[in-house]
Every structure is written in structure tokens, then in C-alpha cells.
Short mmCIF file of C-alpha atoms in Angstrom, two decimals:
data_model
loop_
_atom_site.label_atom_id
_atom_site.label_comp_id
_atom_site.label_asym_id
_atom_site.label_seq_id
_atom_site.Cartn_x
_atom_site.Cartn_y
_atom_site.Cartn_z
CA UNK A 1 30.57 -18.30 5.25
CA UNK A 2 30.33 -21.25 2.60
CA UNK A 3 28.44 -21.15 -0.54
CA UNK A 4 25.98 -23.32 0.22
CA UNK A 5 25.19 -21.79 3.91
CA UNK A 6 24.17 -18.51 1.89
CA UNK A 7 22.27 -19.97 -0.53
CA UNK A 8 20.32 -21.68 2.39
CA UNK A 9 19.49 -18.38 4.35
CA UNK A 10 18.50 -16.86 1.23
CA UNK A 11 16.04 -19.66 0.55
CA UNK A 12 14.78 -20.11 4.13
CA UNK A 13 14.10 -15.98 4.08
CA UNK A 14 12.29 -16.33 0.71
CA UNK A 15 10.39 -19.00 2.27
CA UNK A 16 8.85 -17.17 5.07
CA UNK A 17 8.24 -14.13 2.82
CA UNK A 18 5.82 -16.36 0.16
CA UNK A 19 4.51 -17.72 3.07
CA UNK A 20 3.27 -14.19 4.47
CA UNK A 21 2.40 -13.35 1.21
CA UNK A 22 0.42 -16.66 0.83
CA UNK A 23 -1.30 -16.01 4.24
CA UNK A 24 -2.47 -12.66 2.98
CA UNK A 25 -3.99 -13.76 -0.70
CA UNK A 26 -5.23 -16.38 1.37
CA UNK A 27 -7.14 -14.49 4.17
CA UNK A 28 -7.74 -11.63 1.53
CA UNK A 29 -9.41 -14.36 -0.56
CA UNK A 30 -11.78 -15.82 1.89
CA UNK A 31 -12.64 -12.41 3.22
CA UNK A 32 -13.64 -10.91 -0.01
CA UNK A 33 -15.39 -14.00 -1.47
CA UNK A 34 -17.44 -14.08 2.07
CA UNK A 35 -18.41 -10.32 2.09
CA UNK A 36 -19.52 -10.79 -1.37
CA UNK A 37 -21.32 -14.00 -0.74
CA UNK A 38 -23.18 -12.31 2.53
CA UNK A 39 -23.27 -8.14 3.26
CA UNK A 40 -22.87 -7.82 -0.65
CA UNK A 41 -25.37 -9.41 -1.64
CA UNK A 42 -29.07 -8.46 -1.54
CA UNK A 43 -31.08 -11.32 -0.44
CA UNK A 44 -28.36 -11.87 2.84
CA UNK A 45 -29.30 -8.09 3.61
CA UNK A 46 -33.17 -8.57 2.68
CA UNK A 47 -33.46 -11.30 5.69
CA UNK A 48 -32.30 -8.62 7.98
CA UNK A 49 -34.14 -6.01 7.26
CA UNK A 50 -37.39 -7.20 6.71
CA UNK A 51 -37.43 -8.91 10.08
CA UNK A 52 -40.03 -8.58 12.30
CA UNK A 53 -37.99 -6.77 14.86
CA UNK A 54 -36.47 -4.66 12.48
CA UNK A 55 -40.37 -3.97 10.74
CA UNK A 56 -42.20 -3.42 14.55
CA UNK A 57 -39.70 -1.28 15.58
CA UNK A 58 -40.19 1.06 12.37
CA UNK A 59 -43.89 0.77 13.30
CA UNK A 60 -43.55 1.54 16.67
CA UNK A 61 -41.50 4.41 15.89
CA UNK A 62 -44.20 5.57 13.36
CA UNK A 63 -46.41 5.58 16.08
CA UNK A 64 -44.37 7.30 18.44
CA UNK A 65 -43.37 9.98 15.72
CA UNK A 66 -47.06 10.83 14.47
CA UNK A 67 -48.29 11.38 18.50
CA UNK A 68 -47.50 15.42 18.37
CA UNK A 69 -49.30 15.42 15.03
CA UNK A 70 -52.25 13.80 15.89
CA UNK A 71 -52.91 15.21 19.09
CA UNK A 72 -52.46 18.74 17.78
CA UNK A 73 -54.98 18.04 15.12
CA UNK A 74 -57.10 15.84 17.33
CA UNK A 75 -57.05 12.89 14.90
CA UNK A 76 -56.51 9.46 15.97
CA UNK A 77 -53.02 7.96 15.16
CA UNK A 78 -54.77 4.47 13.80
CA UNK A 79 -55.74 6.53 10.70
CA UNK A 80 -52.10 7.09 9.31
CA UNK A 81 -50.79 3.72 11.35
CA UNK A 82 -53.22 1.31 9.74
CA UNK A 83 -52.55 2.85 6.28
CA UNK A 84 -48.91 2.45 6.28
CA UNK A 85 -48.25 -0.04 9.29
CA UNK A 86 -46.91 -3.60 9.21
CA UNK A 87 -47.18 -4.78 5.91
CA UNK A 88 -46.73 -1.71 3.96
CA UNK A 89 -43.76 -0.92 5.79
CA UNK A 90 -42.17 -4.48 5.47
CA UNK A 91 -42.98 -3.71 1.36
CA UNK A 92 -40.72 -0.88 1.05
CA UNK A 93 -37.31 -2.52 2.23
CA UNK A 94 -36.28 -3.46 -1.33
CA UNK A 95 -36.53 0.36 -1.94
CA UNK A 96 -34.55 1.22 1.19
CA UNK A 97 -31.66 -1.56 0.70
CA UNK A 98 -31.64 -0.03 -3.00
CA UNK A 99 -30.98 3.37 -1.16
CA UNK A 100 -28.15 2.00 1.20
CA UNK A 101 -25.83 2.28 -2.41
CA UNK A 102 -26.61 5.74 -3.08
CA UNK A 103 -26.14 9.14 -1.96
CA UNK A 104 -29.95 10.15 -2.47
CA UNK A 105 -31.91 7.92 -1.23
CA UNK A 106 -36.19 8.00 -1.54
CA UNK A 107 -37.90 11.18 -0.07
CA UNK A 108 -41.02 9.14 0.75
CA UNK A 109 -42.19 13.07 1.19
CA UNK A 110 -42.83 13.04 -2.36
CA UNK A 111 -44.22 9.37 -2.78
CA UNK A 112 -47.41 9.85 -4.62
CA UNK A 113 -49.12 6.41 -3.48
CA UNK A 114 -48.27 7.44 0.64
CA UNK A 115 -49.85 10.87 0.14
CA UNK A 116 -52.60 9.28 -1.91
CA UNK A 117 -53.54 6.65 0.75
CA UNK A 118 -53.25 9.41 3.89
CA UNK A 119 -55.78 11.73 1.92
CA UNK A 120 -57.96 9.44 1.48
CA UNK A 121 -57.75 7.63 5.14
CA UNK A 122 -58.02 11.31 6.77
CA UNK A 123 -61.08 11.77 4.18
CA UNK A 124 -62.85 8.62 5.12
CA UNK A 125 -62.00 9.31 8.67
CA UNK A 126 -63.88 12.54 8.34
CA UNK A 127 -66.33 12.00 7.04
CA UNK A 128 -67.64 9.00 9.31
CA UNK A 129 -67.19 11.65 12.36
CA UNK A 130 -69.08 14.32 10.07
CA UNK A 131 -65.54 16.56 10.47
CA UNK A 132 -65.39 19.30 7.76
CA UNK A 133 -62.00 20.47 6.91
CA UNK A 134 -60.77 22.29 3.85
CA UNK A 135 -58.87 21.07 1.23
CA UNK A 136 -56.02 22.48 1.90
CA UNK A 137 -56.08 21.99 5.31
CA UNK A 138 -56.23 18.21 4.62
CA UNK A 139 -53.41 18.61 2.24
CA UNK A 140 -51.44 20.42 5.08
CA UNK A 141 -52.22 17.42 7.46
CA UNK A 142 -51.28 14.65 5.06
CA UNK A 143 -48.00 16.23 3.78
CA UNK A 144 -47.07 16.71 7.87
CA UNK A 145 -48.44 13.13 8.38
CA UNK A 146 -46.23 11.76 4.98
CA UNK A 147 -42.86 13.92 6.32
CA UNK A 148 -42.84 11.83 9.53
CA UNK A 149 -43.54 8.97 7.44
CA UNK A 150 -40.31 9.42 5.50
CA UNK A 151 -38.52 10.66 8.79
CA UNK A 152 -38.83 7.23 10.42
CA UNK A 153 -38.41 4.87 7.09
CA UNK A 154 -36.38 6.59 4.80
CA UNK A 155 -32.40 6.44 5.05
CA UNK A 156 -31.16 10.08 4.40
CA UNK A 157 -27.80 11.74 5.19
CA UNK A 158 -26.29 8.24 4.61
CA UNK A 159 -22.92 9.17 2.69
CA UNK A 160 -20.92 6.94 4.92
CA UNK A 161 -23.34 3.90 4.61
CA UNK A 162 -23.59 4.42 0.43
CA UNK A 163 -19.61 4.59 0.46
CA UNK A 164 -19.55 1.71 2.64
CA UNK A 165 -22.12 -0.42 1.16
CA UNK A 166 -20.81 0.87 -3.10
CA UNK A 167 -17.76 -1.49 -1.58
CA UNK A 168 -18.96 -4.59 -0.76
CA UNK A 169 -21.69 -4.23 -3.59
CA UNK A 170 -18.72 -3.67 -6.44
CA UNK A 171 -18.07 -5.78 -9.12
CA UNK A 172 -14.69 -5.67 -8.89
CA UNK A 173 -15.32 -7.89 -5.87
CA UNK A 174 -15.91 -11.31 -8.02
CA UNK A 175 -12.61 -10.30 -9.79
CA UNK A 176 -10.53 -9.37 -6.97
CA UNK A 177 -11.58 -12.21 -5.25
CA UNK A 178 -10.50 -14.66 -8.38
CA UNK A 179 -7.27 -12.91 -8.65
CA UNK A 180 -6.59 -13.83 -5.44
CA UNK A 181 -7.17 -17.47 -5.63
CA UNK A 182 -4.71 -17.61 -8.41
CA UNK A 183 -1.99 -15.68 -6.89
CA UNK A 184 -2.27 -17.75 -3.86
CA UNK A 185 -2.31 -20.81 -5.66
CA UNK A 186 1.09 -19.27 -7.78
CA UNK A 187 2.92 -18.54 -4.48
CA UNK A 188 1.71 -22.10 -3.18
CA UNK A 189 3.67 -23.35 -6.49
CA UNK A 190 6.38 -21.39 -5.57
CA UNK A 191 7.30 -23.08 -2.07
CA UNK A 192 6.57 -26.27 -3.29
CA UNK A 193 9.26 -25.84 -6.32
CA UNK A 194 11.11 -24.03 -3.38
CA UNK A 195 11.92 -26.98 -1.45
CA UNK A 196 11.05 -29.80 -4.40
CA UNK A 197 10.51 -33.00 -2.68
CA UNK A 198 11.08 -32.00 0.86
CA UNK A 199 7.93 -32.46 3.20
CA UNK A 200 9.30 -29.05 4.94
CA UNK A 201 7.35 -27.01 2.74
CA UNK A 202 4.06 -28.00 4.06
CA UNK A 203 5.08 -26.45 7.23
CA UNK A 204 5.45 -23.01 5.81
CA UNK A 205 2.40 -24.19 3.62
CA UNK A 206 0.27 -24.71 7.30
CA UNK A 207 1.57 -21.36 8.36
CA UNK A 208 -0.19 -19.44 5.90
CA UNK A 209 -3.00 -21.34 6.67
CA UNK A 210 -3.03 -20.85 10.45
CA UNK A 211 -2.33 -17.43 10.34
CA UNK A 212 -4.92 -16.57 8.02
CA UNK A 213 -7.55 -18.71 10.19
CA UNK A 214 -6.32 -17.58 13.07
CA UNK A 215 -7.34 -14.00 12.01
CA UNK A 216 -10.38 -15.02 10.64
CA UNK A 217 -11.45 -16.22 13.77
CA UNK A 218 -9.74 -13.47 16.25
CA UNK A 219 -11.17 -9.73 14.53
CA UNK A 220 -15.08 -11.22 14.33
CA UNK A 221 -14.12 -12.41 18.32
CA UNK A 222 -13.26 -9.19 19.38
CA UNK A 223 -15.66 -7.34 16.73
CA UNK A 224 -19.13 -9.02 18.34
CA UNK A 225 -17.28 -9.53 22.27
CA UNK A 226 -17.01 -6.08 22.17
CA UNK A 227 -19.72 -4.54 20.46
CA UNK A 228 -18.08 -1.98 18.37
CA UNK A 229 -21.03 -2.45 15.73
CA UNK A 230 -23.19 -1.38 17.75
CA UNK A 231 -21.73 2.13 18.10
CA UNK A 232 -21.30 2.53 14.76
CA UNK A 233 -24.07 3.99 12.80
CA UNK A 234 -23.98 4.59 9.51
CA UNK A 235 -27.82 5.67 9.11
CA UNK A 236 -29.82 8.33 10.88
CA UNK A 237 -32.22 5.69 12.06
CA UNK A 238 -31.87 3.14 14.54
CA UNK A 239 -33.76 -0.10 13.53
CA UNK A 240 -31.48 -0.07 10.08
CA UNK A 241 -28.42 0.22 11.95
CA UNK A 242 -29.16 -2.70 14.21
CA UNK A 243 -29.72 -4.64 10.97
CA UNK A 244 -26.95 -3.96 9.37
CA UNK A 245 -25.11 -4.76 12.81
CA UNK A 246 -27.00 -7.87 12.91
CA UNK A 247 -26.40 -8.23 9.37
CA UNK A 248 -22.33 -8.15 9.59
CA UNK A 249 -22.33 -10.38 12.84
CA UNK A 250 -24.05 -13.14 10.71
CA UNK A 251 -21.04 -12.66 8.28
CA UNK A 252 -18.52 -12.52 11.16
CA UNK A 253 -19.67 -15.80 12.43
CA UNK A 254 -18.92 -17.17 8.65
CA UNK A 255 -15.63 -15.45 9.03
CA UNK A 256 -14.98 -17.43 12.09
CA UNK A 257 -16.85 -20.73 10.32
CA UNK A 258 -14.27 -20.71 7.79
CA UNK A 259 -11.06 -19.11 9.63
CA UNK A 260 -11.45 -22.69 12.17
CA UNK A 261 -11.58 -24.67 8.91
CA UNK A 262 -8.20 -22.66 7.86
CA UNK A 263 -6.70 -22.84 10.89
CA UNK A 264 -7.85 -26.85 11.25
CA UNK A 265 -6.64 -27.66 7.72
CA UNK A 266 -3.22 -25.67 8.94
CA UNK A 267 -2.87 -27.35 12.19
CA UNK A 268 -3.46 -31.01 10.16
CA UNK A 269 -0.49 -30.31 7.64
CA UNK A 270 1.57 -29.54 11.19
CA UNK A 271 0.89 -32.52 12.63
CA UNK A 272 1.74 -34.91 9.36
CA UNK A 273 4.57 -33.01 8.72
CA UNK A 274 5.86 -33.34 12.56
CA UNK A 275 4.86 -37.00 12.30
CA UNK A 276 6.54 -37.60 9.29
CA UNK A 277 9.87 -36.33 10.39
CA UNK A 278 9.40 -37.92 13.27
CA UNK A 279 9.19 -41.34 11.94
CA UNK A 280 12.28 -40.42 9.46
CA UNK A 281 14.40 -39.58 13.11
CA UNK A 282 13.55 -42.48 14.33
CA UNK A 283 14.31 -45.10 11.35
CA UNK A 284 17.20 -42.35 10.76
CA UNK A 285 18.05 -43.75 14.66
CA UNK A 286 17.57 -47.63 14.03
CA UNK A 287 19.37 -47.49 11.02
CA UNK A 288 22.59 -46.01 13.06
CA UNK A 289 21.98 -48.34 15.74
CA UNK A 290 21.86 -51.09 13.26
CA UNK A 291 25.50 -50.29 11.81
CA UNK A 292 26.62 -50.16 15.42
CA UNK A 293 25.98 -53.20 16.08
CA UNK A 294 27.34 -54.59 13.42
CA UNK A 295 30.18 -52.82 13.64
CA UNK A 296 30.56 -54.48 17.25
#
């Protein structure tokens, strides 16, 4: 085997290796930069859950929750539901996407403005109906009343949501995601010195690109198609994990967004690169044909 036959197998196999390695800092870029840009950050997760299905299924869980309570004690359930109902819920989200990053979340059990503003519902409620009921008794209700009140709202026993959500919410994120961008922009150099002036590199170039669309755009497919969110729940309550489902499906369909743009932007430097040698084959063949004729 000549020389220059191994030095060409050698190059072609470094070739396709920088251009895996290029499609991974490339999809590893955009998926990183997107998860920071979406489920990392607040405000994307805010829209979610604070939603009004998210917020009237807490209340009608609430509801649901304080019936045993109420009955038992022969009070009606508006007098806890209309303290802490709609809006009041819809206020604490902040609190509870602050607890989706930490391993003890809020005991509402032991919020002081909740059992402040049952006491004094459950007083007023009494004394309209001239009810007498000790102190203590009253403190017995509210404190029951408040419990369910942090049973339905609060996220507790969340471990794998907090070492889920400490992920996406890193700030090693930003800088993983920028070294990245330069590595992939390094190994991008590298094929291009690789095969100089050539126009074959922007077919290992489009690769990269492809692939890493083509990814981008398959896992979120197969993700929402099949649901698999949907039986994962990371908290012990059921309106946060459809929001956090709902929540990553939003940021699957910018996975799939981008990975066509990829995968469009890979399939264009195909198709120039096809055409291009294509149009050298062909003045390659007129040329020949040319000197043949001549030579006739």
C-alpha cells in the first residue's frame, strides 16, 4: 500500500471522527443553551404553573381534600375555600417553583398568614351562626384545616424533582453551554484545514449538522408520541407534575424547532456540495470531450 493511499485513510477516518465529535458539541450545545433558555429558567416555568388549569385543579383538590373535615365538624367548606381559593393559591407558585430546587420545601403547616386567615374565617363564621367553640378547639380545626392546605399545595418528598430541577437551574449551564460553542467551532476549523480548499468538507460539515437535527427532532417525537412524561412524576401531587410535563413538551417542541433548522441548514450544505461536484463532472466531461475532438 503506497504512501499516499495511507495517508488518505488516515485523513478520511479523522474526518468522520471530528465530524461525530462536531455533531455532539453541536447537539450538546443547542440542547443545553435550550434547557437553560426554557425548563431552567423561572419565568418559562412560572407560565406553567400558574395556569388556570394547573390553579383550578389545586382548588378543586382543596375542595375535595377539606370534605371529611368539614363534614365531621359540620362547617361549610366555603369558609376555608374562599380564604385560600383562586387567587391566593395562584400567589404562592413563586414559593413552590422556589421549592422545586430544594430538598425542603415550605410546610404551609406552619405558615403563620394561612393559620391566621382560617382562625379568623372559622371565627367570623361562628359567630354569624351564634356557634360557641373553645379556643382550642378552633385551634384544633384550623391546624387540621391548614395540614390539608399544605397537603394539596405544597411539594414535599420531592428529592428526585430538586435533583432534577438543581440541573437545569445550575450555573455551570451558561458555561458549559459556551464551551461548547467554541469547541464546536475548533473542530469545525479542524475539517476545514483538514481538507483546505476542497468543497468535500462541507459534506462531513452537513453531517454533523443532520445528525444533530435529526436527533433533535426524533427523542421530543417519541418523548410527547408516547407519553412517557406523563408517567413520570417527580412530585407527590398531580397538577405540578402535569406542569412540569406540559412545561418540558413546550421545550421539546423548541428542541424539534431548532433540530429542523439543523437538519435544514445540513441538508442545504448537501445539496450545494452535490451540485457543485456535479457541475465540476460535467465541465470535467466537456473538457475531455473537447480534447477528443480535437484530437480527431
Amino acid at each position: 500500500m503506497s504512501r499516499g493511499r495511507t495517508l488518505y485513510k488516515i485523513n478520511r477516518a479523522f474526518s468522520y471522527l471530528t465530524s461525530f465529535l462536531l455533531f455532539l458539541t453541536i447537539l450538546g450545545s443547542f440542547v443545553v443553551g435550550i434547557a437553560t433558555v426554557t425548563i431552567g429558567n423561572t419565568d418559562f416555568k412560572a407560565s406553567y404553573f400558574t395556569s388556570p388549569a394547573t390553579i383550578n385543579t389545586l382548588v378543586k383538590e382543596l375542595d375535595e381534600n377539606m370534605t371529611d373535615l368539614c363534614e365531621e365538624e359540620d362547617i361549610p367548606k366555603e369558609v376555608f375555600i374562599n380564604t385560600t381559593g383562586y387567587n391566593f393559591i395562584s400567589s404562592i407558585q413563586r414559593t413552590v417553583i422556589d421549592d422545586t430546587v430544594t430538598t425542603e420545601p415550605t410546610n404551609f403547616s406552619y405558615t403563620s398568614t394561612i393559620i391566621g386567615d382560617y382562625k379568623k374565617a372559622l371565627t367570623t363564621y361562628d359567630e354569624k351562626n351564634g356557634i360557641e367553640r373553645s379556643n382550642e378547639e378552633t385551634d384544633r380545626i384550623v391546624q387540621e384545616a391548614v395540614d390539608i392546605f399544605n397537603k394539596t399545595c405544597s411539594i414535599q418528598n420531592n428529592q428526585n424533582l430538586s435533583s432534577w430541577a438543581n440541573v437545569v437551574n445550575s450555573k455551570l449551564l451558561p458555561m458549559i453551554f459556551a464551551i461548547l460553542i467554541i469547541v464546536s467551532l475548533m473542530l469545525g476549523s479542524a475539517i476545514s484545514r483538514l481538507f483546505g480548499g476542497r468543497k468535500l468538507k462541507y459534506n462531513f460539515i452537513a453531517m454533523s449538522f443532520t445528525s444533530a437535527g435529526g436527533i433533535m427532532i426524533l427523542i421530543p417525537l417519541i418523548s410527547i408520541f408516547s407519553g412517557i412524561m406523563g408517567r413520570i412524576n417527580l412530585t407527590n401531587i398531580d397538577a405540578y407534575n402535569e406542569a412540569i410535563k406540559q412545561c418540558v413538551n413546550s421545550m421539546f417542541v423548541v428542541f424539534i424547532i431548532f433540530g429542523a433548522l439543523l437538519a435544514g441548514i445540513g441538508a442545504a450544505l448537501f445539496a450545494w456540495t452535490y451540485k457543485y461536484y456535479r457541475f465540476r463532472l460535467l465541465e470535467s466531461d466537456t473538457e475531455a470531450e473537447i480534447k477528443r475532438n480535437l484530437v480527431d
